[in-house]
Short mmCIF file of C-alpha atoms in Angstrom, two decimals:
data_model
loop_
_atom_site.label_atom_id
_atom_site.label_comp_id
_atom_site.label_asym_id
_atom_site.label_seq_id
_atom_site.Cartn_x
_atom_site.Cartn_y
_atom_site.Cartn_z
CA MET A 110 34.30 159.66 -3.36
CA THR A 111 30.77 161.61 -4.49
CA ASP A 112 27.51 160.63 -4.04
CA THR A 113 27.26 159.49 -7.61
CA GLN A 114 30.20 157.39 -6.79
CA THR A 115 27.78 155.15 -4.75
CA ARG A 116 24.99 155.35 -5.99
CA PRO A 117 25.04 153.71 -9.87
CA MET A 118 21.48 153.62 -11.54
CA MET A 119 20.35 150.53 -11.66
CA PRO A 120 19.69 148.94 -14.64
CA SER A 121 15.93 149.22 -15.89
CA VAL A 122 14.69 145.66 -16.27
CA ILE A 123 11.22 143.50 -17.23
CA LEU A 124 10.74 141.19 -15.27
CA GLU A 125 8.06 138.78 -15.98
CA THR A 126 6.38 135.50 -13.49
CA GLU A 127 3.59 132.77 -14.17
CA ARG A 128 0.90 135.75 -14.29
CA LEU A 129 2.48 139.33 -14.08
CA ARG A 130 4.57 141.32 -16.45
CA LEU A 131 6.76 144.34 -14.47
CA ARG A 132 6.95 147.32 -16.25
CA ALA A 133 8.91 150.60 -16.22
CA PHE A 134 5.48 153.21 -15.45
CA VAL A 135 4.04 154.86 -18.20
CA GLU A 136 1.50 157.48 -19.22
CA ALA A 137 -1.73 155.52 -20.12
CA ASP A 138 -1.04 153.82 -15.52
CA ILE A 139 -1.48 157.20 -14.48
CA ASP A 140 -5.26 156.23 -14.16
CA ASP A 141 -4.45 153.04 -12.40
CA VAL A 142 -1.87 154.32 -10.63
CA PHE A 143 -4.53 157.23 -8.71
CA ARG A 144 -7.14 155.10 -8.19
CA THR A 145 -4.45 152.58 -6.52
CA TYR A 146 -3.07 155.21 -4.23
CA SER A 147 -6.08 157.63 -3.49
CA ASP A 148 -8.03 153.80 -2.02
CA PRO A 149 -8.47 154.11 1.44
CA ALA A 150 -7.07 150.80 1.84
CA VAL A 151 -4.17 152.20 1.05
CA GLN A 152 -3.55 155.55 1.99
CA ARG A 153 -5.34 154.22 5.90
CA TRP A 154 -1.31 152.40 5.81
CA VAL A 155 0.62 154.08 2.96
CA PRO A 156 1.15 158.32 3.82
CA ILE A 157 1.69 159.45 0.26
CA PRO A 158 2.21 161.58 -0.92
CA ALA A 159 3.15 163.02 2.54
CA PRO A 160 1.27 162.29 6.10
CA GLY A 161 -2.12 165.04 5.69
CA VAL A 162 -2.03 165.43 2.16
CA PRO A 163 -4.14 164.30 -0.55
CA TYR A 164 -3.31 162.12 -3.14
CA THR A 165 -4.58 163.12 -6.28
CA ARG A 166 -4.61 162.94 -10.30
CA GLU A 167 -1.61 165.41 -10.49
CA ILE A 168 0.68 162.79 -7.52
CA ALA A 169 0.08 160.01 -10.15
CA GLU A 170 1.33 162.09 -13.21
CA HIS A 171 4.37 163.30 -11.36
CA TRP A 172 5.20 159.27 -10.13
CA CYS A 173 4.82 158.06 -13.62
CA ARG A 174 6.34 160.66 -15.74
CA GLU A 175 9.61 161.66 -13.49
CA ALA A 176 9.47 160.47 -9.80
CA ALA A 177 9.24 156.33 -10.34
CA PRO A 178 11.95 156.89 -13.55
CA ALA A 179 13.85 159.45 -11.05
CA LEU A 180 14.35 156.72 -8.69
CA ARG A 181 16.16 154.58 -10.85
CA THR A 182 18.33 156.58 -12.58
CA SER A 183 18.89 158.30 -9.15
CA GLY A 184 20.68 154.81 -7.64
CA ASP A 185 17.41 155.40 -5.16
CA GLY A 186 15.70 152.61 -5.73
CA GLN A 187 13.62 150.57 -8.91
CA GLN A 188 10.04 151.24 -9.33
CA TRP A 189 8.22 148.66 -11.64
CA ALA A 190 4.00 148.85 -12.59
CA ALA A 191 3.41 145.72 -12.46
CA VAL A 192 0.47 144.75 -14.46
CA GLU A 193 -1.68 141.90 -15.63
CA GLN A 194 -0.27 138.88 -18.59
CA ALA A 195 -3.13 138.37 -20.32
CA SER A 196 -5.36 141.67 -19.41
CA GLY A 197 -2.47 144.42 -19.22
CA ARG A 198 -4.43 146.05 -16.72
CA LEU A 199 -2.29 147.56 -13.00
CA VAL A 200 -2.30 145.10 -11.04
CA GLY A 201 -0.08 147.77 -8.79
CA ALA A 202 2.92 148.98 -8.05
CA PHE A 203 7.00 147.49 -6.51
CA GLY A 204 9.71 148.75 -6.32
CA LEU A 205 13.32 148.76 -4.05
CA LEU A 206 13.13 151.68 -2.14
CA ARG A 207 15.95 153.61 -0.07
CA THR A 208 19.00 151.91 -1.43
CA GLN A 209 21.82 150.95 0.23
CA TRP A 210 24.49 150.87 -1.94
CA PRO A 211 27.64 150.61 0.29
CA ALA A 212 25.90 147.95 2.69
CA MET A 213 24.52 146.68 -0.21
CA ILE A 214 21.33 147.03 1.25
CA THR A 215 17.71 148.21 -0.37
CA GLU A 216 14.14 147.64 0.97
CA ILE A 217 10.97 146.60 -1.08
CA GLY A 218 8.43 148.56 -1.17
CA TYR A 219 4.52 147.86 -3.24
CA ALA A 220 0.39 149.31 -3.60
CA VAL A 221 -1.75 146.26 -4.23
CA SER A 222 -4.83 147.51 -6.74
CA PRO A 223 -8.37 147.85 -5.38
CA TRP A 224 -9.14 144.75 -8.17
CA ALA A 225 -6.58 142.33 -7.53
CA ARG A 226 -6.38 141.98 -3.99
CA GLY A 227 -6.82 138.87 -2.35
CA ARG A 228 -5.49 136.80 -5.27
CA GLY A 229 -1.62 136.13 -4.40
CA TYR A 230 -0.72 139.19 -7.17
CA ALA A 231 0.96 140.61 -4.43
CA THR A 232 3.09 138.08 -3.06
CA GLU A 233 4.33 136.93 -7.29
CA ALA A 234 5.79 140.29 -7.65
CA ALA A 235 7.01 140.80 -4.28
CA VAL A 236 9.03 137.42 -5.07
CA ALA A 237 9.92 138.13 -8.73
CA VAL A 238 11.77 141.44 -7.56
CA SER A 239 13.41 140.00 -4.10
CA ARG A 240 14.78 137.03 -6.40
CA TRP A 241 16.02 140.30 -8.79
CA ALA A 242 17.65 142.00 -6.12
CA VAL A 243 19.71 139.40 -4.67
CA ASP A 244 20.40 138.20 -7.87
CA GLN A 245 21.73 142.12 -8.20
CA GLY A 246 24.16 141.06 -5.16
CA PHE A 247 22.44 143.19 -2.67
CA GLN A 248 22.86 140.72 0.43
CA ARG A 249 19.93 142.20 2.52
CA VAL A 250 16.55 143.16 1.13
CA GLU A 251 13.87 144.50 4.04
CA LEU A 252 10.35 144.48 3.63
CA LYS A 253 8.70 147.44 6.46
CA ALA A 254 4.65 146.68 7.45
CA ALA A 255 2.77 148.45 9.99
CA VAL A 256 1.98 146.49 12.76
CA GLY A 257 -2.15 146.60 11.48
CA ASN A 258 -1.57 145.55 8.52
CA THR A 259 -1.36 141.85 8.02
CA ALA A 260 -2.94 141.65 4.67
CA SER A 261 1.01 143.43 4.07
CA ARG A 262 2.15 141.04 6.85
CA ARG A 263 1.29 137.91 4.73
CA VAL A 264 2.83 138.92 2.32
CA ALA A 265 6.18 139.45 3.15
CA VAL A 266 5.97 135.35 5.08
CA ARG A 267 4.62 134.59 1.99
CA ALA A 268 7.49 135.42 -0.13
CA GLY A 269 10.15 134.14 2.09
CA PHE A 270 10.86 136.89 4.15
CA SER A 271 12.00 135.80 8.09
CA PRO A 272 10.79 138.56 10.74
CA GLU A 273 12.74 140.27 12.88
CA GLY A 274 11.42 142.19 15.18
CA VAL A 275 9.10 146.36 15.06
CA GLU A 276 10.51 149.31 14.71
CA ARG A 277 8.77 151.08 17.63
CA ASN A 278 5.91 154.55 16.04
CA ALA A 279 8.24 154.32 12.82
CA MET A 280 6.14 155.27 10.56
CA PRO A 281 3.69 158.56 11.06
CA LEU A 282 0.65 158.01 8.56
CA HIS A 283 -2.29 160.70 7.40
CA GLU A 284 -3.32 159.71 10.82
CA GLY A 285 -0.94 158.82 13.56
CA ARG A 286 1.77 156.67 13.33
CA THR A 287 2.66 153.16 13.57
CA HIS A 288 4.98 150.75 14.82
CA LEU A 289 6.43 148.79 11.88
CA ALA A 290 6.64 145.70 11.91
CA VAL A 291 10.82 144.67 9.88
CA TYR A 292 11.32 141.33 8.11
CA SER A 293 14.61 140.67 5.85
CA LEU A 294 15.78 138.25 2.70
CA LEU A 295 19.62 137.33 2.91
CA PRO A 296 20.91 135.09 -0.29
CA ALA A 297 21.70 132.85 2.29
CA ASP A 298 17.61 132.63 2.41
CA LEU A 299 17.47 131.18 -0.74
CA LEU A 300 20.07 127.63 -1.05
#
């Protein structure tokens, strides 16, 4: 069986919640994506593009134009730009990644724009994305957060994920490494 046969393309969908619209990234998102991912609080816990490499506007351009759409078409995941329904302003990036089709397992990841933190948007979007994944037949949705990233760990719990344990020394950061707290959501958790 070839990789293409085991990794179907994710559907292109728009998700809507009470306050948010999750849609594909567009050209107009580039500056907001750059501001979000270059923010020191995001860079502290998410070493994008790679440990020790600064996040640039060119990387944001590549993300919006090529990388995010390619994740969907390759079957590796699905990425959404979450925007406020009322204003259209970018709240953050939410998506599925590291999808294992034979096992029907995927992982949710996200980054929240600095202005949008502390408003419950991350939980709202994480619920929408994880429930959509379960509706697509995924049997396990994982969420991993650096153990020191208490805000992200609160999102996991508020979104209904169960804590499972810690992957020790599992992720490089821009400076050093971190343990990852592991959470999961199973279809049975939603019954």
